[in-house]
Amino acid sequence: MKKFAMTFKALSDETRLRILSLLNQGELCVCDLMAVLQLPQSTVSRHLAYLRNANLISDRREGVWMYYRLEEKLPTLEEQSWESLFSQLLKQEQAEKDFVELKHYLAEKKGTRCV
Amino acid sequence: MKKFAMTFKALSDETRLRILSLLNQGELCVCDLMAVLQLPQSTVSRHLAYLRNANLISDRREGVWMYYRLEEKLPTLEEQSWESLFSQLLKQEQAEKDFVELKHYLAEKKGTRCV
DNA sequence: CAATCTTATCCGCTTATGCGGATCTATGTC
DNA sequence: GACATAGATCCGCATAAGCGGATAAGATTG
C-alpha cells in the first residue's frame, strides 16, 4: 500500500511527468533534459534521483555523462490494466485487513445506522 | 499534464488508497469509513473532499448521512492499460512542446555532446 | 425553535516537498 | 597533480500537505 502511494507520489509532479514523457522517446542524459526542459541542473538531478528511487528509471554512466532511461519493467507495467493494478492494490495486507474490518462492521451494523 | 499530476497526487496518500479500496466494495458513508479505518471524522472528511475534487469519487446525501462511491467513469478508466494512459500523457500540450524542443535540440546537438 | 446527530470546514501545528544556488564528487585530459 | 566538465548532493527558503480538535453547517425530530 505504501509502495503504491510512493509510486503515485513519484508521478504526482509535473516536471517528473515531463521527464518520463521525454525518456519514453529514448535514453537521455541530464544535460539533454536540462536543455529541453530549460531547468537548472540541480532541479533535473533531484527529480531524476526521485524517479530512480521509485524504481521508475535507471541510469548508466558514460564518462562524465549520466544517461537515464525508463525502467525496463515499466513496459511490463504498461500492459497491465488499471483493473489489474487495482486488484493488486486490493490484495495488499492493509487492504485485506480493512475488508475484514468492513465485514465485521457491516455485520454489527446490520441495517442500523452509524454506531 | 497538471491534471495527470493532480490525479496521481490524489492517489499518493495511503489513507486515500485505503478509502478507494473500501469504496470499491460498494458505497459507504463517512461514519462507515471512520469505523473501519479507525480515523477521526475530520481526517476522513478531508480525504473524501480531496478525492471528490480529483473527480475520483462522488457523493449523495441521505438525511444527515453522506454516502460516497467510486466515480462511475473510474471503471472505464480501469479498462485502460498503462500504455493507453501513458499515450494520453504523451498527447498533452506540454508534452508535445517538449518533444518538438527535443527534436530541435537533438538536431542541433547532432552527435556532439552537451552544449 | 431547540436539541441532537452527522459531516464539512477551519485552525494551528508539524512534516513533506519543490525550488535553485553552492558545493562536493566523479570522470577525463594534459 | 592541475584543471575542466558533468552531475549528485547539500542547504536555506517557501509552499504544500498531512494531522486532529474545534467549530460551523446541514438535516431531522419533538
Short mmCIF file of C-alpha atoms (C1' of nucleotides) in Angstrom, two decimals:
data_model
loop_
_atom_site.label_atom_id
_atom_site.label_comp_id
_atom_site.label_asym_id
_atom_site.label_seq_id
_atom_site.Cartn_x
_atom_site.Cartn_y
_atom_site.Cartn_z
CA MET A 1 0.00 0.00 0.00
CA LYS A 2 2.76 2.36 0.97
CA LYS A 3 4.60 1.22 -2.13
CA PHE A 4 1.67 2.16 -4.30
CA ALA A 5 1.41 5.53 -2.65
CA MET A 6 5.12 6.07 -3.22
CA THR A 7 4.88 5.28 -6.91
CA PHE A 8 1.94 7.58 -7.32
CA LYS A 9 3.79 10.26 -5.41
CA ALA A 10 6.68 9.98 -7.84
CA LEU A 11 4.20 10.58 -10.65
CA SER A 12 2.47 13.47 -8.95
CA ASP A 13 4.84 16.18 -10.07
CA GLU A 14 4.52 17.81 -13.47
CA THR A 15 8.24 18.14 -14.04
CA ARG A 16 8.70 14.47 -13.36
CA LEU A 17 5.91 13.58 -15.76
CA ARG A 18 7.60 15.65 -18.42
CA ILE A 19 10.85 13.84 -17.77
CA LEU A 20 9.16 10.46 -18.07
CA SER A 21 7.49 11.51 -21.31
CA LEU A 22 10.83 12.56 -22.77
CA LEU A 23 12.57 9.40 -21.61
CA ASN A 24 9.84 7.49 -23.39
CA GLN A 25 11.41 8.79 -26.59
CA GLY A 26 14.65 7.17 -25.65
CA GLU A 27 17.59 7.40 -23.33
CA LEU A 28 18.75 10.90 -22.49
CA CYS A 29 21.43 12.43 -20.34
CA VAL A 30 20.98 15.10 -17.67
CA CYS A 31 22.23 17.85 -19.94
CA ASP A 32 19.74 16.82 -22.65
CA LEU A 33 16.91 17.16 -20.19
CA MET A 34 18.25 20.43 -18.87
CA ALA A 35 18.28 21.91 -22.35
CA VAL A 36 14.86 20.69 -23.38
CA LEU A 37 13.12 21.49 -20.12
CA GLN A 38 15.04 24.72 -19.59
CA LEU A 39 15.62 23.85 -15.98
CA PRO A 40 18.68 24.17 -13.77
CA GLN A 41 20.88 21.14 -13.41
CA SER A 42 20.16 20.67 -9.74
CA THR A 43 16.43 20.58 -10.32
CA VAL A 44 16.75 17.96 -13.04
CA SER A 45 19.14 15.87 -10.98
CA ARG A 46 16.86 15.96 -7.98
CA HIS A 47 13.86 14.77 -9.94
CA LEU A 48 15.87 12.04 -11.65
CA ALA A 49 17.04 10.83 -8.26
CA TYR A 50 13.47 10.75 -7.04
CA LEU A 51 12.32 8.73 -10.07
CA ARG A 52 15.26 6.36 -9.74
CA ASN A 53 14.49 5.80 -6.06
CA ALA A 54 10.92 5.00 -7.08
CA ASN A 55 12.35 2.40 -9.49
CA LEU A 56 10.74 4.09 -12.48
CA ILE A 57 14.02 4.86 -14.26
CA SER A 58 17.55 3.57 -14.23
CA ASP A 59 20.89 5.11 -15.12
CA ARG A 60 24.28 4.35 -16.61
CA ARG A 61 27.41 6.40 -16.70
CA GLU A 62 29.41 7.05 -19.82
CA GLY A 63 32.45 9.12 -18.92
CA VAL A 64 31.24 12.28 -17.27
CA TRP A 65 27.76 11.75 -18.73
CA MET A 66 24.88 10.09 -16.91
CA TYR A 67 22.24 8.59 -19.15
CA TYR A 68 18.78 7.80 -17.90
CA ARG A 69 16.12 5.55 -19.36
CA LEU A 70 12.73 4.24 -18.37
CA GLU A 71 12.99 1.18 -16.19
CA GLU A 72 12.63 -1.99 -18.24
CA LYS A 73 9.92 -3.39 -16.07
CA LEU A 74 7.83 -0.34 -16.79
CA PRO A 75 6.71 -1.64 -20.19
CA THR A 76 5.52 -4.73 -18.44
CA LEU A 77 3.60 -2.49 -16.14
CA GLU A 78 2.17 -0.78 -19.19
CA GLU A 79 0.50 -3.98 -20.24
CA GLN A 80 -1.43 -4.16 -17.05
CA SER A 81 -4.86 -2.68 -16.93
CA TRP A 82 -5.99 -0.41 -14.17
CA GLU A 83 -8.14 -3.29 -13.07
CA SER A 84 -5.10 -5.47 -12.70
CA LEU A 85 -3.27 -2.75 -10.87
CA PHE A 86 -6.24 -2.07 -8.69
CA SER A 87 -6.67 -5.74 -7.85
CA GLN A 88 -3.06 -5.75 -6.72
CA LEU A 89 -3.87 -2.81 -4.54
CA LEU A 90 -6.81 -4.73 -3.11
CA LYS A 91 -4.56 -7.67 -2.25
CA GLN A 92 -2.31 -5.58 -0.09
CA GLU A 93 -2.15 -6.67 3.52
CA GLN A 94 -3.58 -3.42 4.75
CA ALA A 95 -6.46 -3.59 2.28
CA GLU A 96 -7.36 -7.12 3.33
CA LYS A 97 -7.33 -6.08 6.95
CA ASP A 98 -9.66 -3.25 6.08
CA PHE A 99 -12.05 -5.59 4.25
CA VAL A 100 -12.25 -7.95 7.20
CA GLU A 101 -12.92 -4.97 9.41
CA LEU A 102 -15.57 -3.76 6.99
CA LYS A 103 -17.35 -7.11 7.06
CA HIS A 104 -17.37 -7.24 10.86
CA TYR A 105 -18.54 -3.68 10.97
CA LEU A 106 -21.34 -4.19 8.46
CA ALA A 107 -22.43 -7.36 10.25
CA GLU A 108 -22.66 -5.45 13.52
CA LYS A 109 -24.33 -2.54 11.86
CA LYS A 110 -26.92 -4.79 10.27
CA GLY A 111 -29.18 -2.24 8.72
CA THR A 112 -28.94 0.22 11.55
CA ARG A 113 -27.22 3.47 11.10
CA CYS A 114 -23.83 4.55 12.29
CA VAL A 115 -22.74 3.27 15.65
CA MET B 1 -0.20 17.37 -17.64
CA LYS B 2 -1.13 19.22 -14.48
CA LYS B 3 -4.34 17.21 -14.44
CA PHE B 4 -2.42 13.95 -14.53
CA ALA B 5 -0.16 15.13 -11.76
CA MET B 6 -3.22 16.08 -9.73
CA THR B 7 -4.81 12.68 -10.15
CA PHE B 8 -1.62 10.93 -9.17
CA LYS B 9 -1.31 13.23 -6.21
CA ALA B 10 -4.77 12.22 -5.09
CA LEU B 11 -3.61 8.61 -5.21
CA SER B 12 -0.31 9.26 -3.44
CA ASP B 13 -1.64 9.04 0.09
CA GLU B 14 -2.06 5.71 1.83
CA THR B 15 -5.22 6.68 3.65
CA ARG B 16 -6.81 7.71 0.42
CA LEU B 17 -5.83 4.45 -1.23
CA ARG B 18 -7.46 2.59 1.64
CA ILE B 19 -10.59 4.63 1.17
CA LEU B 20 -10.69 3.88 -2.54
CA SER B 21 -10.19 0.18 -1.87
CA LEU B 22 -13.09 0.16 0.57
CA LEU B 23 -15.34 2.12 -1.76
CA ASN B 24 -14.58 -0.49 -4.37
CA GLN B 25 -16.61 -2.85 -2.19
CA GLY B 26 -19.58 -0.57 -2.51
CA GLU B 27 -20.99 2.75 -1.42
CA LEU B 28 -20.18 3.76 2.13
CA CYS B 29 -20.89 6.73 4.35
CA VAL B 30 -18.39 8.78 6.30
CA CYS B 31 -19.23 7.06 9.56
CA ASP B 32 -18.67 3.65 7.95
CA LEU B 33 -15.23 4.69 6.87
CA MET B 34 -14.48 6.22 10.24
CA ALA B 35 -15.32 2.97 11.99
CA VAL B 36 -13.40 0.73 9.63
CA LEU B 37 -10.33 2.91 9.31
CA GLN B 38 -10.42 3.96 12.97
CA LEU B 39 -9.76 7.55 11.98
CA PRO B 40 -11.23 10.79 13.26
CA GLN B 41 -14.14 12.21 11.34
CA SER B 42 -12.26 15.30 10.19
CA THR B 43 -9.47 13.24 8.68
CA VAL B 44 -11.89 11.06 6.74
CA SER B 45 -13.88 14.06 5.54
CA ARG B 46 -10.77 15.85 4.40
CA HIS B 47 -9.57 12.92 2.33
CA LEU B 48 -13.00 12.37 0.84
CA ALA B 49 -13.11 16.01 -0.18
CA TYR B 50 -9.73 15.66 -1.80
CA LEU B 51 -10.81 12.57 -3.76
CA ARG B 52 -14.05 14.24 -4.79
CA ASN B 53 -12.19 17.31 -6.03
CA ALA B 54 -9.98 14.97 -8.04
CA ASN B 55 -13.16 13.52 -9.56
CA LEU B 56 -12.35 10.05 -8.33
CA ILE B 57 -15.43 9.72 -6.16
CA SER B 58 -18.85 11.26 -5.93
CA ASP B 59 -21.33 11.74 -3.10
CA ARG B 60 -25.00 11.82 -2.30
CA ARG B 61 -26.79 12.91 0.84
CA GLU B 62 -29.42 10.85 2.54
CA GLY B 63 -30.74 12.75 5.51
CA VAL B 64 -27.80 13.52 7.73
CA TRP B 65 -25.71 10.82 6.03
CA MET B 66 -23.30 11.40 3.20
CA TYR B 67 -22.65 8.39 1.03
CA TYR B 68 -19.62 8.16 -1.19
CA ARG B 69 -18.94 5.88 -4.12
CA LEU B 70 -16.29 5.48 -6.76
CA GLU B 71 -16.85 7.75 -9.69
CA GLU B 72 -18.66 5.94 -12.47
CA LYS B 73 -16.12 6.85 -15.06
CA LEU B 74 -13.46 5.16 -12.99
CA PRO B 75 -14.44 1.65 -14.13
CA THR B 76 -13.97 2.88 -17.66
CA LEU B 77 -10.59 4.10 -16.63
CA GLU B 78 -9.91 0.65 -15.25
CA GLU B 79 -10.23 -0.82 -18.70
CA GLN B 80 -7.42 1.32 -19.98
CA SER B 81 -3.94 0.00 -20.00
CA TRP B 82 -0.99 1.95 -18.69
CA GLU B 83 0.03 2.26 -22.28
CA SER B 84 -3.21 3.94 -23.14
CA LEU B 85 -2.92 6.22 -20.14
CA PHE B 86 0.67 6.96 -20.97
CA SER B 87 -0.15 7.76 -24.56
CA GLN B 88 -2.69 10.25 -23.29
CA LEU B 89 0.01 11.76 -21.19
CA LEU B 90 2.20 11.99 -24.26
CA LYS B 91 -0.51 13.84 -26.14
CA GLN B 92 -0.67 16.63 -23.62
CA GLU B 93 0.17 20.05 -24.96
CA GLN B 94 3.16 20.41 -22.69
CA ALA B 95 4.49 17.00 -23.72
CA GLU B 96 4.19 17.80 -27.41
CA LYS B 97 6.02 21.07 -26.88
CA ASP B 98 8.76 19.16 -25.12
CA PHE B 99 9.05 16.67 -27.99
CA VAL B 100 9.39 19.45 -30.56
CA GLU B 101 12.04 21.02 -28.36
CA LEU B 102 13.77 17.65 -28.03
CA LYS B 103 13.88 17.22 -31.82
CA HIS B 104 15.33 20.67 -32.37
CA TYR B 105 17.82 20.10 -29.61
CA LEU B 106 18.91 16.71 -30.89
CA ALA B 107 19.21 18.08 -34.42
CA GLU B 108 21.47 20.86 -33.16
CA LYS B 109 23.39 18.51 -30.97
CA LYS B 110 24.00 16.14 -33.86
CA GLY B 111 26.25 13.62 -32.25
CA THR B 112 28.22 16.17 -30.28
CA ARG B 113 27.98 16.24 -26.56
CA CYS B 114 26.10 18.62 -24.37
CA VAL B 115 26.06 22.21 -25.43
"C1'" DC C 1 -37.34 26.77 17.80
"C1'" DA C 2 -34.12 23.89 20.49
"C1'" DA C 3 -31.75 19.76 20.75
"C1'" DT C 4 -29.38 16.14 18.56
"C1'" DC C 5 -26.79 13.83 15.12
"C1'" DT C 6 -23.76 13.78 11.06
"C1'" DT C 7 -20.45 15.93 8.41
"C1'" DA C 8 -17.82 19.86 6.19
"C1'" DT C 9 -14.57 23.17 7.17
"C1'" DC C 10 -11.45 25.98 9.98
"C1'" DC C 11 -7.32 26.37 12.57
"C1'" DG C 12 -2.80 25.76 14.43
"C1'" DC C 13 0.82 22.76 14.20
"C1'" DT C 14 4.13 19.54 12.13
"C1'" DT C 15 6.13 17.37 8.33
"C1'" DA C 16 6.96 16.87 3.41
"C1'" DT C 17 8.32 18.64 -0.81
"C1'" DG C 18 9.54 21.82 -4.52
"C1'" DC C 19 12.95 25.35 -5.87
"C1'" DG C 20 17.70 26.90 -7.30
"C1'" DG C 21 22.41 28.34 -5.96
"C1'" DA C 22 26.52 26.49 -3.78
"C1'" DT C 23 29.43 22.85 -3.03
"C1'" DC C 24 31.08 18.27 -3.42
"C1'" DT C 25 32.07 14.10 -6.29
"C1'" DA C 26 33.23 11.55 -10.48
"C1'" DT C 27 35.46 11.43 -14.89
"C1'" DG C 28 38.70 12.79 -18.41
"C1'" DT C 29 42.69 15.28 -20.36
"C1'" DC C 30 47.12 17.41 -20.31
"C1'" DG D 1 48.62 16.77 -9.97
"C1'" DA D 2 46.01 20.71 -12.02
"C1'" DC D 3 42.21 21.90 -14.47
"C1'" DA D 4 37.73 21.40 -16.82
"C1'" DT D 5 33.30 19.35 -17.32
"C1'" DA D 6 29.12 16.86 -15.90
"C1'" DG D 7 26.24 15.70 -12.38
"C1'" DA D 8 24.97 14.41 -7.37
"C1'" DT D 9 24.00 16.34 -3.14
"C1'" DC D 10 23.63 19.93 0.37
"C1'" DC D 11 21.43 23.93 2.06
"C1'" DG D 12 18.20 27.51 3.11
"C1'" DC D 13 13.89 29.03 1.87
"C1'" DA D 14 8.97 28.98 0.60
"C1'" DT D 15 4.98 26.47 -0.08
"C1'" DA D 16 2.08 22.39 0.17
"C1'" DA D 17 0.01 18.93 2.61
"C1'" DG D 18 -0.99 15.79 6.50
"C1'" DC D 19 -2.88 15.63 11.24
"C1'" DG D 20 -6.75 16.09 14.69
"C1'" DG D 21 -9.51 19.05 17.75
"C1'" DA D 22 -12.81 22.77 17.48
"C1'" DT D 23 -16.40 24.88 15.24
"C1'" DA D 24 -19.78 25.77 11.67
"C1'" DA D 25 -23.28 23.90 8.70
"C1'" DG D 26 -26.97 20.69 7.22
"C1'" DA D 27 -30.74 17.55 8.32
"C1'" DT D 28 -34.16 15.66 11.43
"C1'" DT D 29 -37.26 15.31 15.33
"C1'" DG D 30 -40.03 16.67 19.23
#
